[in-house]
Amino acid sequence: MQTPTQLLQTLSDGQHDQALAALYALDGTRESLDKARSRAVHVVQRFIEEFSPSPEAVAALFSGPGRTEIGGNHTDHQHGHVLCGSVDLDMLACAAPNGTNTIRFMSEGWHMVEVNLDNLEPVDGEQESTAALVRGVAAGIAQRGYTPVGFDAYATSKVLPGSGLSSSAACEVTIGVILN
């Protein structure tokens, strides 16, 4: 783990190029690697701008893939089974613990949501919102005997809402990976 400033520098210097190439199954061209690096640098820069983390904060990048349902589309809503496959579009986030009991999550183009971890029950009027996704994932972590902790995260997504590639699931997976 590195401070956000260190992470920004090592990304810019190309020290994470191998990981970026593996994550995005790049075609091996310089252009595709430059795009992946540029996206990662952008996420860290925006994280620093939005949250002004302390100099000793540690930060990391997290990815949650979009998915497509190969079979059983929406049968999971009735407790059925679905066969899914991830796609090469993802949500990419830079996150760091914030020392509070609140998750602050901002996805590019959307307003920041804040979820206090003292209340993990569903909140009236929050249905189908990013705050509900964050609260639900944190509640699931708590129900499994773990203690979710507060963090700040800035994300950007290539899984567009309404695309049929589960943008909300990509967000949930990203939140879960951060909490893990």
PDB file of C-alpha atoms in Angstrom:
ATOM      1  CA  MET A   1       0.000   0.000   0.000  1.00  0.00           C
ATOM      2  CA  GLN A   2       1.124   3.505  -0.781  1.00  0.00           C
ATOM      3  CA  THR A   3       0.012   7.016   0.020  1.00  0.00           C
ATOM      4  CA  PRO A   4      -2.212   8.470  -2.699  1.00  0.00           C
ATOM      5  CA  THR A   5       0.648  10.713  -3.839  1.00  0.00           C
ATOM      6  CA  GLN A   6       3.033   7.743  -4.036  1.00  0.00           C
ATOM      7  CA  LEU A   7       0.415   5.705  -5.904  1.00  0.00           C
ATOM      8  CA  LEU A   8      -0.056   8.532  -8.375  1.00  0.00           C
ATOM      9  CA  GLN A   9       3.700   8.770  -8.935  1.00  0.00           C
ATOM     10  CA  THR A  10       4.295   5.023  -9.363  1.00  0.00           C
ATOM     11  CA  LEU A  11       1.337   4.770 -11.769  1.00  0.00           C
ATOM     12  CA  SER A  12       2.636   7.727 -13.779  1.00  0.00           C
ATOM     13  CA  ASP A  13       6.122   6.187 -13.856  1.00  0.00           C
ATOM     14  CA  GLY A  14       4.740   2.952 -15.307  1.00  0.00           C
ATOM     15  CA  GLN A  15       5.585   0.828 -12.265  1.00  0.00           C
ATOM     16  CA  HIS A  16       2.112  -0.761 -12.339  1.00  0.00           C
ATOM     17  CA  ASP A  17       1.966  -1.373 -16.090  1.00  0.00           C
ATOM     18  CA  GLN A  18       2.251  -5.137 -15.720  1.00  0.00           C
ATOM     19  CA  ALA A  19      -0.715  -5.234 -13.331  1.00  0.00           C
ATOM     20  CA  LEU A  20      -2.746  -2.944 -15.579  1.00  0.00           C
ATOM     21  CA  ALA A  21      -1.978  -5.134 -18.605  1.00  0.00           C
ATOM     22  CA  ALA A  22      -3.069  -8.246 -16.702  1.00  0.00           C
ATOM     23  CA  LEU A  23      -6.244  -6.623 -15.381  1.00  0.00           C
ATOM     24  CA  TYR A  24      -7.415  -5.296 -18.693  1.00  0.00           C
ATOM     25  CA  ALA A  25      -6.179  -8.161 -20.923  1.00  0.00           C
ATOM     26  CA  LEU A  26      -4.720  -5.529 -23.157  1.00  0.00           C
ATOM     27  CA  ASP A  27      -3.933  -6.299 -26.766  1.00  0.00           C
ATOM     28  CA  GLY A  28      -0.250  -5.620 -26.185  1.00  0.00           C
ATOM     29  CA  THR A  29      -0.206  -2.261 -27.919  1.00  0.00           C
ATOM     30  CA  ARG A  30       1.362   0.790 -26.325  1.00  0.00           C
ATOM     31  CA  GLU A  31      -1.844   2.722 -27.015  1.00  0.00           C
ATOM     32  CA  SER A  32      -4.046   0.393 -24.942  1.00  0.00           C
ATOM     33  CA  LEU A  33      -1.567   0.381 -22.050  1.00  0.00           C
ATOM     34  CA  ASP A  34      -1.369   4.179 -22.141  1.00  0.00           C
ATOM     35  CA  LYS A  35      -5.187   4.373 -21.967  1.00  0.00           C
ATOM     36  CA  ALA A  36      -5.329   2.008 -18.965  1.00  0.00           C
ATOM     37  CA  ARG A  37      -2.567   3.927 -17.172  1.00  0.00           C
ATOM     38  CA  SER A  38      -4.222   7.266 -17.959  1.00  0.00           C
ATOM     39  CA  ARG A  39      -7.525   6.034 -16.528  1.00  0.00           C
ATOM     40  CA  ALA A  40      -5.856   4.804 -13.332  1.00  0.00           C
ATOM     41  CA  VAL A  41      -3.926   8.056 -12.928  1.00  0.00           C
ATOM     42  CA  HIS A  42      -7.169  10.015 -13.435  1.00  0.00           C
ATOM     43  CA  VAL A  43      -8.952   8.042 -10.706  1.00  0.00           C
ATOM     44  CA  VAL A  44      -6.147   8.651  -8.194  1.00  0.00           C
ATOM     45  CA  GLN A  45      -5.925  12.356  -9.099  1.00  0.00           C
ATOM     46  CA  ARG A  46      -9.687  12.778  -8.625  1.00  0.00           C
ATOM     47  CA  PHE A  47      -9.528  10.853  -5.329  1.00  0.00           C
ATOM     48  CA  ILE A  48      -6.887  13.286  -4.060  1.00  0.00           C
ATOM     49  CA  GLU A  49      -8.905  16.297  -5.277  1.00  0.00           C
ATOM     50  CA  GLU A  50     -12.205  15.138  -3.776  1.00  0.00           C
ATOM     51  CA  PHE A  51     -10.994  13.823  -0.416  1.00  0.00           C
ATOM     52  CA  SER A  52      -7.715  15.639   0.378  1.00  0.00           C
ATOM     53  CA  PRO A  53      -6.394  12.591   2.250  1.00  0.00           C
ATOM     54  CA  SER A  54      -3.862  12.998   5.028  1.00  0.00           C
ATOM     55  CA  PRO A  55      -0.212  12.585   3.963  1.00  0.00           C
ATOM     56  CA  GLU A  56       0.071   9.251   5.806  1.00  0.00           C
ATOM     57  CA  ALA A  57      -3.149   7.736   4.396  1.00  0.00           C
ATOM     58  CA  VAL A  58      -2.704   4.543   2.414  1.00  0.00           C
ATOM     59  CA  ALA A  59      -4.612   4.055  -0.804  1.00  0.00           C
ATOM     60  CA  ALA A  60      -5.070   1.385  -3.427  1.00  0.00           C
ATOM     61  CA  LEU A  61      -6.924   0.756  -6.671  1.00  0.00           C
ATOM     62  CA  PHE A  62      -9.869  -1.636  -6.817  1.00  0.00           C
ATOM     63  CA  SER A  63     -11.793  -3.041  -9.774  1.00  0.00           C
ATOM     64  CA  GLY A  64     -15.251  -4.595 -10.099  1.00  0.00           C
ATOM     65  CA  PRO A  65     -16.202  -6.091 -13.479  1.00  0.00           C
ATOM     66  CA  GLY A  66     -19.417  -5.699 -15.361  1.00  0.00           C
ATOM     67  CA  ARG A  67     -21.145  -8.959 -16.203  1.00  0.00           C
ATOM     68  CA  THR A  68     -23.544 -10.463 -18.631  1.00  0.00           C
ATOM     69  CA  GLU A  69     -26.055 -13.158 -17.869  1.00  0.00           C
ATOM     70  CA  ILE A  70     -25.475 -16.129 -20.152  1.00  0.00           C
ATOM     71  CA  GLY A  71     -28.447 -18.092 -18.848  1.00  0.00           C
ATOM     72  CA  GLY A  72     -31.205 -17.634 -16.295  1.00  0.00           C
ATOM     73  CA  ASN A  73     -31.520 -13.889 -16.778  1.00  0.00           C
ATOM     74  CA  HIS A  74     -33.345 -12.389 -13.758  1.00  0.00           C
ATOM     75  CA  THR A  75     -34.295 -15.780 -12.278  1.00  0.00           C
ATOM     76  CA  ASP A  76     -32.121 -14.789  -9.287  1.00  0.00           C
ATOM     77  CA  HIS A  77     -34.886 -12.334  -8.327  1.00  0.00           C
ATOM     78  CA  GLN A  78     -36.999 -15.388  -7.451  1.00  0.00           C
ATOM     79  CA  HIS A  79     -34.090 -17.228  -5.753  1.00  0.00           C
ATOM     80  CA  GLY A  80     -33.200 -19.080  -8.955  1.00  0.00           C
ATOM     81  CA  HIS A  81     -29.784 -19.568 -10.488  1.00  0.00           C
ATOM     82  CA  VAL A  82     -27.997 -17.495 -13.106  1.00  0.00           C
ATOM     83  CA  LEU A  83     -24.930 -18.324 -15.160  1.00  0.00           C
ATOM     84  CA  CYS A  84     -22.897 -15.115 -15.518  1.00  0.00           C
ATOM     85  CA  GLY A  85     -19.685 -14.134 -17.197  1.00  0.00           C
ATOM     86  CA  SER A  86     -17.612 -11.054 -16.464  1.00  0.00           C
ATOM     87  CA  VAL A  87     -16.845  -8.624 -19.254  1.00  0.00           C
ATOM     88  CA  ASP A  88     -13.788  -6.477 -19.852  1.00  0.00           C
ATOM     89  CA  LEU A  89     -15.582  -3.313 -18.738  1.00  0.00           C
ATOM     90  CA  ASP A  90     -15.235  -2.413 -15.078  1.00  0.00           C
ATOM     91  CA  MET A  91     -15.621   0.104 -12.297  1.00  0.00           C
ATOM     92  CA  LEU A  92     -12.212   1.327 -11.149  1.00  0.00           C
ATOM     93  CA  ALA A  93     -11.864   3.020  -7.753  1.00  0.00           C
ATOM     94  CA  CYS A  94      -9.147   4.542  -5.627  1.00  0.00           C
ATOM     95  CA  ALA A  95      -9.937   4.132  -1.941  1.00  0.00           C
ATOM     96  CA  ALA A  96      -8.384   4.663   1.463  1.00  0.00           C
ATOM     97  CA  PRO A  97      -9.558   4.145   5.051  1.00  0.00           C
ATOM     98  CA  ASN A  98     -10.791   7.433   6.501  1.00  0.00           C
ATOM     99  CA  GLY A  99     -10.673   6.629  10.224  1.00  0.00           C
ATOM    100  CA  THR A 100     -14.401   7.208  10.626  1.00  0.00           C
ATOM    101  CA  ASN A 101     -17.467   5.013  10.723  1.00  0.00           C
ATOM    102  CA  THR A 102     -18.682   6.433   7.410  1.00  0.00           C
ATOM    103  CA  ILE A 103     -18.219   5.323   3.832  1.00  0.00           C
ATOM    104  CA  ARG A 104     -17.927   8.240   1.426  1.00  0.00           C
ATOM    105  CA  PHE A 105     -18.248   7.056  -2.164  1.00  0.00           C
ATOM    106  CA  MET A 106     -18.198   9.190  -5.276  1.00  0.00           C
ATOM    107  CA  SER A 107     -18.573   7.864  -8.791  1.00  0.00           C
ATOM    108  CA  GLU A 108     -17.615  10.173 -11.648  1.00  0.00           C
ATOM    109  CA  GLY A 109     -20.607  12.154 -12.856  1.00  0.00           C
ATOM    110  CA  TRP A 110     -22.661  11.406  -9.726  1.00  0.00           C
ATOM    111  CA  HIS A 111     -23.034  13.035  -6.331  1.00  0.00           C
ATOM    112  CA  MET A 112     -21.058  11.751  -3.381  1.00  0.00           C
ATOM    113  CA  VAL A 113     -22.947   9.414  -1.075  1.00  0.00           C
ATOM    114  CA  GLU A 114     -22.220   9.041   2.612  1.00  0.00           C
ATOM    115  CA  VAL A 115     -23.301   5.968   4.542  1.00  0.00           C
ATOM    116  CA  ASN A 116     -22.916   5.871   8.308  1.00  0.00           C
ATOM    117  CA  LEU A 117     -22.056   2.313   9.307  1.00  0.00           C
ATOM    118  CA  ASP A 118     -23.998   2.654  12.584  1.00  0.00           C
ATOM    119  CA  ASN A 119     -27.168   2.045  10.543  1.00  0.00           C
ATOM    120  CA  LEU A 120     -27.008  -0.845   8.107  1.00  0.00           C
ATOM    121  CA  GLU A 121     -30.780  -1.357   7.898  1.00  0.00           C
ATOM    122  CA  PRO A 122     -32.597  -0.324   4.704  1.00  0.00           C
ATOM    123  CA  VAL A 123     -33.502   3.380   4.720  1.00  0.00           C
ATOM    124  CA  ASP A 124     -36.844   4.639   3.403  1.00  0.00           C
ATOM    125  CA  GLY A 125     -36.416   6.578   0.187  1.00  0.00           C
ATOM    126  CA  GLU A 126     -32.961   5.136  -0.467  1.00  0.00           C
ATOM    127  CA  GLN A 127     -34.123   2.189  -2.600  1.00  0.00           C
ATOM    128  CA  GLU A 128     -32.359   1.755  -5.944  1.00  0.00           C
ATOM    129  CA  SER A 129     -29.681   4.315  -5.074  1.00  0.00           C
ATOM    130  CA  THR A 130     -25.915   4.132  -4.747  1.00  0.00           C
ATOM    131  CA  ALA A 131     -26.292   4.696  -0.997  1.00  0.00           C
ATOM    132  CA  ALA A 132     -28.540   1.612  -0.820  1.00  0.00           C
ATOM    133  CA  LEU A 133     -25.911  -0.445  -2.671  1.00  0.00           C
ATOM    134  CA  VAL A 134     -23.158   0.713  -0.310  1.00  0.00           C
ATOM    135  CA  ARG A 135     -25.319   0.109   2.777  1.00  0.00           C
ATOM    136  CA  GLY A 136     -26.411  -3.313   1.519  1.00  0.00           C
ATOM    137  CA  VAL A 137     -22.871  -4.534   0.851  1.00  0.00           C
ATOM    138  CA  ALA A 138     -21.709  -3.263   4.257  1.00  0.00           C
ATOM    139  CA  ALA A 139     -24.699  -5.003   5.879  1.00  0.00           C
ATOM    140  CA  GLY A 140     -23.822  -8.254   4.096  1.00  0.00           C
ATOM    141  CA  ILE A 141     -20.249  -8.010   5.383  1.00  0.00           C
ATOM    142  CA  ALA A 142     -21.535  -7.399   8.938  1.00  0.00           C
ATOM    143  CA  GLN A 143     -24.019 -10.299   8.716  1.00  0.00           C
ATOM    144  CA  ARG A 144     -21.097 -12.594   7.963  1.00  0.00           C
ATOM    145  CA  GLY A 145     -19.369 -11.587  11.194  1.00  0.00           C
ATOM    146  CA  TYR A 146     -16.963  -8.956   9.885  1.00  0.00           C
ATOM    147  CA  THR A 147     -16.814  -5.307  10.853  1.00  0.00           C
ATOM    148  CA  PRO A 148     -17.018  -2.904   7.922  1.00  0.00           C
ATOM    149  CA  VAL A 149     -14.924   0.244   8.383  1.00  0.00           C
ATOM    150  CA  GLY A 150     -15.201   3.694   6.902  1.00  0.00           C
ATOM    151  CA  PHE A 151     -13.351   4.659   3.757  1.00  0.00           C
ATOM    152  CA  ASP A 152     -13.303   7.267   1.033  1.00  0.00           C
ATOM    153  CA  ALA A 153     -13.504   6.154  -2.596  1.00  0.00           C
ATOM    154  CA  TYR A 154     -13.575   7.814  -5.981  1.00  0.00           C
ATOM    155  CA  ALA A 155     -14.646   5.636  -8.903  1.00  0.00           C
ATOM    156  CA  THR A 156     -15.104   5.766 -12.623  1.00  0.00           C
ATOM    157  CA  SER A 157     -16.989   3.160 -14.578  1.00  0.00           C
ATOM    158  CA  LYS A 158     -16.955   1.822 -18.108  1.00  0.00           C
ATOM    159  CA  VAL A 159     -20.057  -0.233 -17.227  1.00  0.00           C
ATOM    160  CA  LEU A 160     -22.728   2.249 -18.223  1.00  0.00           C
ATOM    161  CA  PRO A 161     -26.048   2.333 -16.343  1.00  0.00           C
ATOM    162  CA  GLY A 162     -28.793   0.697 -18.368  1.00  0.00           C
ATOM    163  CA  SER A 163     -26.322  -1.149 -20.603  1.00  0.00           C
ATOM    164  CA  GLY A 164     -27.476  -4.581 -19.438  1.00  0.00           C
ATOM    165  CA  LEU A 165     -23.994  -5.329 -18.091  1.00  0.00           C
ATOM    166  CA  SER A 166     -24.904  -4.919 -14.406  1.00  0.00           C
ATOM    167  CA  SER A 167     -23.489  -1.534 -13.490  1.00  0.00           C
ATOM    168  CA  SER A 168     -25.015  -1.866 -10.029  1.00  0.00           C
ATOM    169  CA  ALA A 169     -23.350  -5.261  -9.564  1.00  0.00           C
ATOM    170  CA  ALA A 170     -20.008  -3.768 -10.642  1.00  0.00           C
ATOM    171  CA  CYS A 171     -20.488  -1.108  -7.972  1.00  0.00           C
ATOM    172  CA  GLU A 172     -21.405  -3.720  -5.348  1.00  0.00           C
ATOM    173  CA  VAL A 173     -18.387  -5.874  -6.198  1.00  0.00           C
ATOM    174  CA  THR A 174     -16.106  -2.839  -6.045  1.00  0.00           C
ATOM    175  CA  ILE A 175     -17.463  -1.848  -2.620  1.00  0.00           C
ATOM    176  CA  GLY A 176     -17.079  -5.455  -1.419  1.00  0.00           C
ATOM    177  CA  VAL A 177     -13.487  -5.682  -2.648  1.00  0.00           C
ATOM    178  CA  ILE A 178     -12.656  -2.397  -0.902  1.00  0.00           C
ATOM    179  CA  LEU A 179     -14.240  -3.583   2.359  1.00  0.00           C
ATOM    180  CA  ASN A 180     -12.385  -6.879   2.081  1.00  0.00           C
TER     181      ASN A 180
END
